[in-house]
Amino acid sequence: MPSAVEEFLRYEGPLNTASLRYTTEPIDVGGVTIPRHGLVAVALTSANRDDAHFPDATRLDITRTPTGHLAFGHGIHYCVGAPLARLEGRIAFTALLDRFPEIHLACDEGDLRWRGTMFRELQALPVWFSATP
Ligand code: HEM
């Protein structure tokens, strides 16, 4: 479960971008120079699907150990709630699968609709499950 939660964070992290940054001097990023006083939106979800860092990055693989993902940001503003969020994720998914082991998607994956700009969220997540104890 710990590596699965890390992979969920990498593959479909809930924050598309970090807070806007502001450059105090020109900086080169990937061969592009961002000028002084530029506004920078760091695309966390895009970076998390970078094949240069995560082999076969567009594939969800809960058996991989996706170290270095940016779902919680990076550096001085790294998410202070990351340990709590990880713990909640592990507890919630473990409890859900224990209670409803047969739970599965109730539509085609391609029919899922996403919304949000800074936050990445589903309009709805239809699932099938049995309420039998
Ligand atoms: C899955 C859940 C969460 C995700 C994906 C997430 C993601 C992030 C990201 C990406 C940042 C950095 C933003 C930036 O650099 O501009 C951040 C910062 C922050 N997060 Fe979270 N977060 C989560 C849960 C939480 C929780 C549970 C708490 C508090 C209990 C929390 C509190 C904070 C705070 C206070 C900051 C600002 C830290 C700073 O600016 O120094 N987060 N979070």
JSON list of C-alpha atoms and ligand atoms in Angstrom, two decimals:
[
{"chain": "A", "resi": 1, "resn": "MET", "atom": "CA", "xyz": [0.00, 0.00, 0.00]},
{"chain": "A", "resi": 2, "resn": "PRO", "atom": "CA", "xyz": [2.74, 2.59, 0.72]},
{"chain": "A", "resi": 3, "resn": "SER", "atom": "CA", "xyz": [4.18, 2.29, -2.80]},
{"chain": "A", "resi": 4, "resn": "ALA", "atom": "CA", "xyz": [0.65, 2.24, -4.29]},
{"chain": "A", "resi": 5, "resn": "VAL", "atom": "CA", "xyz": [-0.18, 5.54, -2.56]},
{"chain": "A", "resi": 6, "resn": "GLU", "atom": "CA", "xyz": [3.09, 7.03, -3.85]},
{"chain": "A", "resi": 7, "resn": "GLU", "atom": "CA", "xyz": [2.19, 5.90, -7.36]},
{"chain": "A", "resi": 8, "resn": "PHE", "atom": "CA", "xyz": [-1.32, 7.37, -7.07]},
{"chain": "A", "resi": 9, "resn": "LEU", "atom": "CA", "xyz": [0.26, 10.67, -6.00]},
{"chain": "A", "resi": 10, "resn": "ARG", "atom": "CA", "xyz": [2.66, 10.55, -8.93]},
{"chain": "A", "resi": 11, "resn": "TYR", "atom": "CA", "xyz": [0.17, 9.41, -11.54]},
{"chain": "A", "resi": 12, "resn": "GLU", "atom": "CA", "xyz": [-2.89, 11.52, -10.56]},
{"chain": "A", "resi": 13, "resn": "GLY", "atom": "CA", "xyz": [-1.72, 14.01, -7.96]},
{"chain": "A", "resi": 14, "resn": "PRO", "atom": "CA", "xyz": [-4.49, 16.41, -6.88]},
{"chain": "A", "resi": 15, "resn": "LEU", "atom": "CA", "xyz": [-2.48, 19.59, -7.52]},
{"chain": "A", "resi": 16, "resn": "ASN", "atom": "CA", "xyz": [-1.77, 20.47, -11.16]},
{"chain": "A", "resi": 17, "resn": "THR", "atom": "CA", "xyz": [0.53, 23.36, -10.30]},
{"chain": "A", "resi": 18, "resn": "ALA", "atom": "CA", "xyz": [2.41, 24.72, -7.33]},
{"chain": "A", "resi": 19, "resn": "SER", "atom": "CA", "xyz": [1.81, 28.31, -6.21]},
{"chain": "A", "resi": 20, "resn": "LEU", "atom": "CA", "xyz": [3.11, 30.80, -8.75]},
{"chain": "A", "resi": 21, "resn": "ARG", "atom": "CA", "xyz": [6.82, 31.60, -8.49]},
{"chain": "A", "resi": 22, "resn": "TYR", "atom": "CA", "xyz": [8.51, 34.84, -9.45]},
{"chain": "A", "resi": 23, "resn": "THR", "atom": "CA", "xyz": [12.04, 34.93, -10.81]},
{"chain": "A", "resi": 24, "resn": "THR", "atom": "CA", "xyz": [14.46, 37.40, -9.22]},
{"chain": "A", "resi": 25, "resn": "GLU", "atom": "CA", "xyz": [17.09, 36.75, -11.90]},
{"chain": "A", "resi": 26, "resn": "PRO", "atom": "CA", "xyz": [17.20, 35.06, -15.35]},
{"chain": "A", "resi": 27, "resn": "ILE", "atom": "CA", "xyz": [17.25, 31.28, -15.06]},
{"chain": "A", "resi": 28, "resn": "ASP", "atom": "CA", "xyz": [17.76, 28.46, -17.57]},
{"chain": "A", "resi": 29, "resn": "VAL", "atom": "CA", "xyz": [15.35, 25.55, -17.33]},
{"chain": "A", "resi": 30, "resn": "GLY", "atom": "CA", "xyz": [15.63, 22.76, -19.88]},
{"chain": "A", "resi": 31, "resn": "GLY", "atom": "CA", "xyz": [17.31, 25.00, -22.46]},
{"chain": "A", "resi": 32, "resn": "VAL", "atom": "CA", "xyz": [14.80, 27.86, -22.06]},
{"chain": "A", "resi": 33, "resn": "THR", "atom": "CA", "xyz": [15.76, 31.12, -20.37]},
{"chain": "A", "resi": 34, "resn": "ILE", "atom": "CA", "xyz": [13.08, 32.55, -18.10]},
{"chain": "A", "resi": 35, "resn": "PRO", "atom": "CA", "xyz": [13.79, 36.29, -17.76]},
{"chain": "A", "resi": 36, "resn": "ARG", "atom": "CA", "xyz": [14.06, 38.23, -14.51]},
{"chain": "A", "resi": 37, "resn": "HIS", "atom": "CA", "xyz": [10.66, 39.10, -12.98]},
{"chain": "A", "resi": 38, "resn": "GLY", "atom": "CA", "xyz": [8.96, 36.25, -14.81]},
{"chain": "A", "resi": 39, "resn": "LEU", "atom": "CA", "xyz": [5.95, 34.42, -13.41]},
{"chain": "A", "resi": 40, "resn": "VAL", "atom": "CA", "xyz": [6.49, 30.67, -13.29]},
{"chain": "A", "resi": 41, "resn": "ALA", "atom": "CA", "xyz": [3.78, 28.02, -12.93]},
{"chain": "A", "resi": 42, "resn": "VAL", "atom": "CA", "xyz": [5.44, 24.71, -12.09]},
{"chain": "A", "resi": 43, "resn": "ALA", "atom": "CA", "xyz": [3.38, 21.91, -13.70]},
{"chain": "A", "resi": 44, "resn": "LEU", "atom": "CA", "xyz": [3.62, 19.22, -11.03]},
{"chain": "A", "resi": 45, "resn": "THR", "atom": "CA", "xyz": [1.38, 16.67, -12.78]},
{"chain": "A", "resi": 46, "resn": "SER", "atom": "CA", "xyz": [3.30, 17.09, -16.02]},
{"chain": "A", "resi": 47, "resn": "ALA", "atom": "CA", "xyz": [6.67, 16.65, -14.30]},
{"chain": "A", "resi": 48, "resn": "ASN", "atom": "CA", "xyz": [5.32, 13.52, -12.63]},
{"chain": "A", "resi": 49, "resn": "ARG", "atom": "CA", "xyz": [4.80, 11.95, -16.06]},
{"chain": "A", "resi": 50, "resn": "ASP", "atom": "CA", "xyz": [8.28, 12.74, -17.33]},
{"chain": "A", "resi": 51, "resn": "ASP", "atom": "CA", "xyz": [9.71, 9.61, -18.99]},
{"chain": "A", "resi": 52, "resn": "ALA", "atom": "CA", "xyz": [13.21, 10.90, -18.31]},
{"chain": "A", "resi": 53, "resn": "HIS", "atom": "CA", "xyz": [12.59, 10.33, -14.60]},
{"chain": "A", "resi": 54, "resn": "PHE", "atom": "CA", "xyz": [9.87, 7.65, -14.50]},
{"chain": "A", "resi": 55, "resn": "PRO", "atom": "CA", "xyz": [10.23, 4.90, -17.12]},
{"chain": "A", "resi": 56, "resn": "ASP", "atom": "CA", "xyz": [6.93, 4.35, -18.97]},
{"chain": "A", "resi": 57, "resn": "ALA", "atom": "CA", "xyz": [5.58, 7.32, -17.02]},
{"chain": "A", "resi": 58, "resn": "THR", "atom": "CA", "xyz": [2.08, 7.32, -18.52]},
{"chain": "A", "resi": 59, "resn": "ARG", "atom": "CA", "xyz": [1.42, 3.84, -17.09]},
{"chain": "A", "resi": 60, "resn": "LEU", "atom": "CA", "xyz": [0.00, 3.44, -13.58]},
{"chain": "A", "resi": 61, "resn": "ASP", "atom": "CA", "xyz": [2.14, 0.78, -11.90]},
{"chain": "A", "resi": 62, "resn": "ILE", "atom": "CA", "xyz": [1.58, 0.29, -8.17]},
{"chain": "A", "resi": 63, "resn": "THR", "atom": "CA", "xyz": [4.58, -2.05, -7.99]},
{"chain": "A", "resi": 64, "resn": "ARG", "atom": "CA", "xyz": [7.06, 0.69, -8.83]},
{"chain": "A", "resi": 65, "resn": "THR", "atom": "CA", "xyz": [8.67, 2.91, -6.19]},
{"chain": "A", "resi": 66, "resn": "PRO", "atom": "CA", "xyz": [8.21, 6.38, -7.69]},
{"chain": "A", "resi": 67, "resn": "THR", "atom": "CA", "xyz": [10.79, 8.32, -5.69]},
{"chain": "A", "resi": 68, "resn": "GLY", "atom": "CA", "xyz": [11.25, 11.96, -6.57]},
{"chain": "A", "resi": 69, "resn": "HIS", "atom": "CA", "xyz": [7.67, 12.75, -7.65]},
{"chain": "A", "resi": 70, "resn": "LEU", "atom": "CA", "xyz": [6.49, 16.32, -7.15]},
{"chain": "A", "resi": 71, "resn": "ALA", "atom": "CA", "xyz": [2.94, 15.77, -5.85]},
{"chain": "A", "resi": 72, "resn": "PHE", "atom": "CA", "xyz": [3.93, 17.49, -2.58]},
{"chain": "A", "resi": 73, "resn": "GLY", "atom": "CA", "xyz": [6.16, 20.07, -4.23]},
{"chain": "A", "resi": 74, "resn": "HIS", "atom": "CA", "xyz": [9.89, 20.43, -3.63]},
{"chain": "A", "resi": 75, "resn": "GLY", "atom": "CA", "xyz": [12.30, 22.52, -1.62]},
{"chain": "A", "resi": 76, "resn": "ILE", "atom": "CA", "xyz": [11.53, 25.13, 1.02]},
{"chain": "A", "resi": 77, "resn": "HIS", "atom": "CA", "xyz": [7.75, 25.02, 0.47]},
{"chain": "A", "resi": 78, "resn": "TYR", "atom": "CA", "xyz": [7.55, 21.21, 0.44]},
{"chain": "A", "resi": 79, "resn": "CYS", "atom": "CA", "xyz": [4.12, 20.22, 1.81]},
{"chain": "A", "resi": 80, "resn": "VAL", "atom": "CA", "xyz": [4.18, 20.14, 5.61]},
{"chain": "A", "resi": 81, "resn": "GLY", "atom": "CA", "xyz": [1.11, 17.88, 5.54]},
{"chain": "A", "resi": 82, "resn": "ALA", "atom": "CA", "xyz": [2.76, 15.18, 3.40]},
{"chain": "A", "resi": 83, "resn": "PRO", "atom": "CA", "xyz": [3.22, 12.62, 6.22]},
{"chain": "A", "resi": 84, "resn": "LEU", "atom": "CA", "xyz": [-0.42, 13.06, 7.32]},
{"chain": "A", "resi": 85, "resn": "ALA", "atom": "CA", "xyz": [-1.70, 12.88, 3.73]},
{"chain": "A", "resi": 86, "resn": "ARG", "atom": "CA", "xyz": [0.33, 9.69, 3.10]},
{"chain": "A", "resi": 87, "resn": "LEU", "atom": "CA", "xyz": [-0.97, 8.11, 6.29]},
{"chain": "A", "resi": 88, "resn": "GLU", "atom": "CA", "xyz": [-4.58, 9.03, 5.45]},
{"chain": "A", "resi": 89, "resn": "GLY", "atom": "CA", "xyz": [-4.19, 7.61, 1.96]},
{"chain": "A", "resi": 90, "resn": "ARG", "atom": "CA", "xyz": [-2.80, 4.31, 3.22]},
{"chain": "A", "resi": 91, "resn": "ILE", "atom": "CA", "xyz": [-5.53, 3.96, 5.87]},
{"chain": "A", "resi": 92, "resn": "ALA", "atom": "CA", "xyz": [-8.37, 4.96, 3.52]},
{"chain": "A", "resi": 93, "resn": "PHE", "atom": "CA", "xyz": [-7.42, 2.69, 0.60]},
{"chain": "A", "resi": 94, "resn": "THR", "atom": "CA", "xyz": [-6.68, -0.24, 2.92]},
{"chain": "A", "resi": 95, "resn": "ALA", "atom": "CA", "xyz": [-10.06, 0.13, 4.66]},
{"chain": "A", "resi": 96, "resn": "LEU", "atom": "CA", "xyz": [-11.90, 0.58, 1.34]},
{"chain": "A", "resi": 97, "resn": "LEU", "atom": "CA", "xyz": [-10.38, -2.55, -0.20]},
{"chain": "A", "resi": 98, "resn": "ASP", "atom": "CA", "xyz": [-10.88, -4.59, 2.99]},
{"chain": "A", "resi": 99, "resn": "ARG", "atom": "CA", "xyz": [-14.57, -3.64, 3.06]},
{"chain": "A", "resi": 100, "resn": "PHE", "atom": "CA", "xyz": [-15.24, -3.75, -0.72]},
{"chain": "A", "resi": 101, "resn": "PRO", "atom": "CA", "xyz": [-12.61, -6.03, -2.29]},
{"chain": "A", "resi": 102, "resn": "GLU", "atom": "CA", "xyz": [-14.55, -6.26, -5.55]},
{"chain": "A", "resi": 103, "resn": "ILE", "atom": "CA", "xyz": [-14.95, -2.48, -6.04]},
{"chain": "A", "resi": 104, "resn": "HIS", "atom": "CA", "xyz": [-14.33, -1.44, -9.63]},
{"chain": "A", "resi": 105, "resn": "LEU", "atom": "CA", "xyz": [-14.97, 1.35, -12.09]},
{"chain": "A", "resi": 106, "resn": "ALA", "atom": "CA", "xyz": [-18.56, 1.50, -13.39]},
{"chain": "A", "resi": 107, "resn": "CYS", "atom": "CA", "xyz": [-17.81, 3.31, -16.65]},
{"chain": "A", "resi": 108, "resn": "ASP", "atom": "CA", "xyz": [-15.17, 3.35, -19.36]},
{"chain": "A", "resi": 109, "resn": "GLU", "atom": "CA", "xyz": [-12.01, 5.06, -18.17]},
{"chain": "A", "resi": 110, "resn": "GLY", "atom": "CA", "xyz": [-12.25, 7.35, -21.21]},
{"chain": "A", "resi": 111, "resn": "ASP", "atom": "CA", "xyz": [-15.64, 8.65, -20.00]},
{"chain": "A", "resi": 112, "resn": "LEU", "atom": "CA", "xyz": [-14.18, 10.10, -16.80]},
{"chain": "A", "resi": 113, "resn": "ARG", "atom": "CA", "xyz": [-14.23, 13.90, -16.86]},
{"chain": "A", "resi": 114, "resn": "TRP", "atom": "CA", "xyz": [-11.62, 15.99, -15.04]},
{"chain": "A", "resi": 115, "resn": "ARG", "atom": "CA", "xyz": [-11.99, 19.60, -13.94]},
{"chain": "A", "resi": 116, "resn": "GLY", "atom": "CA", "xyz": [-10.02, 22.24, -12.14]},
{"chain": "A", "resi": 117, "resn": "THR", "atom": "CA", "xyz": [-7.07, 24.45, -12.92]},
{"chain": "A", "resi": 118, "resn": "MET", "atom": "CA", "xyz": [-4.75, 24.41, -9.92]},
{"chain": "A", "resi": 119, "resn": "PHE", "atom": "CA", "xyz": [-6.56, 21.40, -8.44]},
{"chain": "A", "resi": 120, "resn": "ARG", "atom": "CA", "xyz": [-7.12, 18.27, -10.49]},
{"chain": "A", "resi": 121, "resn": "GLU", "atom": "CA", "xyz": [-10.36, 16.57, -9.61]},
{"chain": "A", "resi": 122, "resn": "LEU", "atom": "CA", "xyz": [-12.95, 14.25, -11.15]},
{"chain": "A", "resi": 123, "resn": "GLN", "atom": "CA", "xyz": [-16.49, 15.50, -11.84]},
{"chain": "A", "resi": 124, "resn": "ALA", "atom": "CA", "xyz": [-17.67, 12.05, -10.71]},
{"chain": "A", "resi": 125, "resn": "LEU", "atom": "CA", "xyz": [-16.21, 8.61, -10.04]},
{"chain": "A", "resi": 126, "resn": "PRO", "atom": "CA", "xyz": [-18.87, 5.94, -10.64]},
{"chain": "A", "resi": 127, "resn": "VAL", "atom": "CA", "xyz": [-17.98, 2.61, -9.02]},
{"chain": "A", "resi": 128, "resn": "TRP", "atom": "CA", "xyz": [-19.64, -0.78, -8.54]},
{"chain": "A", "resi": 129, "resn": "PHE", "atom": "CA", "xyz": [-19.42, -2.47, -5.15]},
{"chain": "A", "resi": 130, "resn": "SER", "atom": "CA", "xyz": [-21.39, -5.03, -3.19]},
{"chain": "A", "resi": 131, "resn": "ALA", "atom": "CA", "xyz": [-22.88, -4.01, 0.16]},
{"chain": "A", "resi": 132, "resn": "THR", "atom": "CA", "xyz": [-23.01, -7.66, 1.30]},
{"chain": "A", "resi": 133, "resn": "PRO", "atom": "CA", "xyz": [-21.05, -7.99, 4.57]},
{"chain": "B", "resi": 1, "resn": "HEM", "atom": "C1", "xyz": [-2.69, 14.50, -0.97]},
{"chain": "B", "resi": 1, "resn": "HEM", "atom": "C2", "xyz": [-2.70, 15.58, -0.17]},
{"chain": "B", "resi": 1, "resn": "HEM", "atom": "C3", "xyz": [-1.82, 16.79, -0.38]},
{"chain": "B", "resi": 1, "resn": "HEM", "atom": "C4", "xyz": [-1.14, 17.22, -1.49]},
{"chain": "B", "resi": 1, "resn": "HEM", "atom": "C5", "xyz": [-1.07, 16.55, -2.88]},
{"chain": "B", "resi": 1, "resn": "HEM", "atom": "C6", "xyz": [-0.46, 18.44, -1.13]},
{"chain": "B", "resi": 1, "resn": "HEM", "atom": "C7", "xyz": [0.37, 19.15, -1.99]},
{"chain": "B", "resi": 1, "resn": "HEM", "atom": "C8", "xyz": [1.10, 20.27, -1.64]},
{"chain": "B", "resi": 1, "resn": "HEM", "atom": "C9", "xyz": [2.04, 20.95, -2.51]},
{"chain": "B", "resi": 1, "resn": "HEM", "atom": "C10", "xyz": [2.35, 20.59, -3.96]},
{"chain": "B", "resi": 1, "resn": "HEM", "atom": "C11", "xyz": [2.57, 21.97, -1.80]},
{"chain": "B", "resi": 1, "resn": "HEM", "atom": "C12", "xyz": [3.66, 22.94, -2.30]},
{"chain": "B", "resi": 1, "resn": "HEM", "atom": "C13", "xyz": [3.04, 24.12, -2.96]},
{"chain": "B", "resi": 1, "resn": "HEM", "atom": "C14", "xyz": [4.09, 25.03, -3.57]},
{"chain": "B", "resi": 1, "resn": "HEM", "atom": "O1", "xyz": [5.29, 24.74, -3.56]},
{"chain": "B", "resi": 1, "resn": "HEM", "atom": "O2", "xyz": [3.70, 26.07, -4.11]},
{"chain": "B", "resi": 1, "resn": "HEM", "atom": "C15", "xyz": [1.96, 21.96, -0.49]},
{"chain": "B", "resi": 1, "resn": "HEM", "atom": "C16", "xyz": [2.24, 22.86, 0.50]},
{"chain": "B", "resi": 1, "resn": "HEM", "atom": "C17", "xyz": [1.62, 22.87, 1.71]},
{"chain": "B", "resi": 1, "resn": "HEM", "atom": "N1", "xyz": [0.76, 21.91, 2.22]},
{"chain": "B", "resi": 1, "resn": "HEM", "atom": "FE1", "xyz": [0.07, 20.28, 1.22]},
{"chain": "B", "resi": 1, "resn": "HEM", "atom": "N2", "xyz": [-0.73, 18.72, 0.17]},
{"chain": "B", "resi": 1, "resn": "HEM", "atom": "C18", "xyz": [-1.55, 17.76, 0.69]},
{"chain": "B", "resi": 1, "resn": "HEM", "atom": "C19", "xyz": [-2.03, 17.66, 1.98]},
{"chain": "B", "resi": 1, "resn": "HEM", "atom": "C20", "xyz": [-1.77, 18.56, 2.97]},
{"chain": "B", "resi": 1, "resn": "HEM", "atom": "C21", "xyz": [-2.24, 18.43, 4.34]},
{"chain": "B", "resi": 1, "resn": "HEM", "atom": "C22", "xyz": [-3.05, 17.24, 4.86]},
{"chain": "B", "resi": 1, "resn": "HEM", "atom": "C23", "xyz": [-1.80, 19.53, 4.97]},
{"chain": "B", "resi": 1, "resn": "HEM", "atom": "C24", "xyz": [-1.99, 19.96, 6.40]},
{"chain": "B", "resi": 1, "resn": "HEM", "atom": "C25", "xyz": [-2.45, 19.16, 7.35]},
{"chain": "B", "resi": 1, "resn": "HEM", "atom": "C26", "xyz": [-1.05, 20.35, 4.05]},
{"chain": "B", "resi": 1, "resn": "HEM", "atom": "C27", "xyz": [-0.46, 21.56, 4.32]},
{"chain": "B", "resi": 1, "resn": "HEM", "atom": "C28", "xyz": [0.38, 22.27, 3.48]},
{"chain": "B", "resi": 1, "resn": "HEM", "atom": "C29", "xyz": [1.01, 23.53, 3.80]},
{"chain": "B", "resi": 1, "resn": "HEM", "atom": "C30", "xyz": [0.86, 24.31, 5.10]},
{"chain": "B", "resi": 1, "resn": "HEM", "atom": "C31", "xyz": [1.80, 23.90, 2.72]},
{"chain": "B", "resi": 1, "resn": "HEM", "atom": "C32", "xyz": [2.65, 25.16, 2.56]},
{"chain": "B", "resi": 1, "resn": "HEM", "atom": "C33", "xyz": [4.06, 24.86, 2.97]},
{"chain": "B", "resi": 1, "resn": "HEM", "atom": "C34", "xyz": [4.98, 26.07, 2.72]},
{"chain": "B", "resi": 1, "resn": "HEM", "atom": "O3", "xyz": [4.62, 26.96, 1.94]},
{"chain": "B", "resi": 1, "resn": "HEM", "atom": "O4", "xyz": [6.06, 26.12, 3.31]},
{"chain": "B", "resi": 1, "resn": "HEM", "atom": "N3", "xyz": [-1.04, 19.72, 2.84]},
{"chain": "B", "resi": 1, "resn": "HEM", "atom": "N4", "xyz": [1.10, 20.91, -0.41]}
]
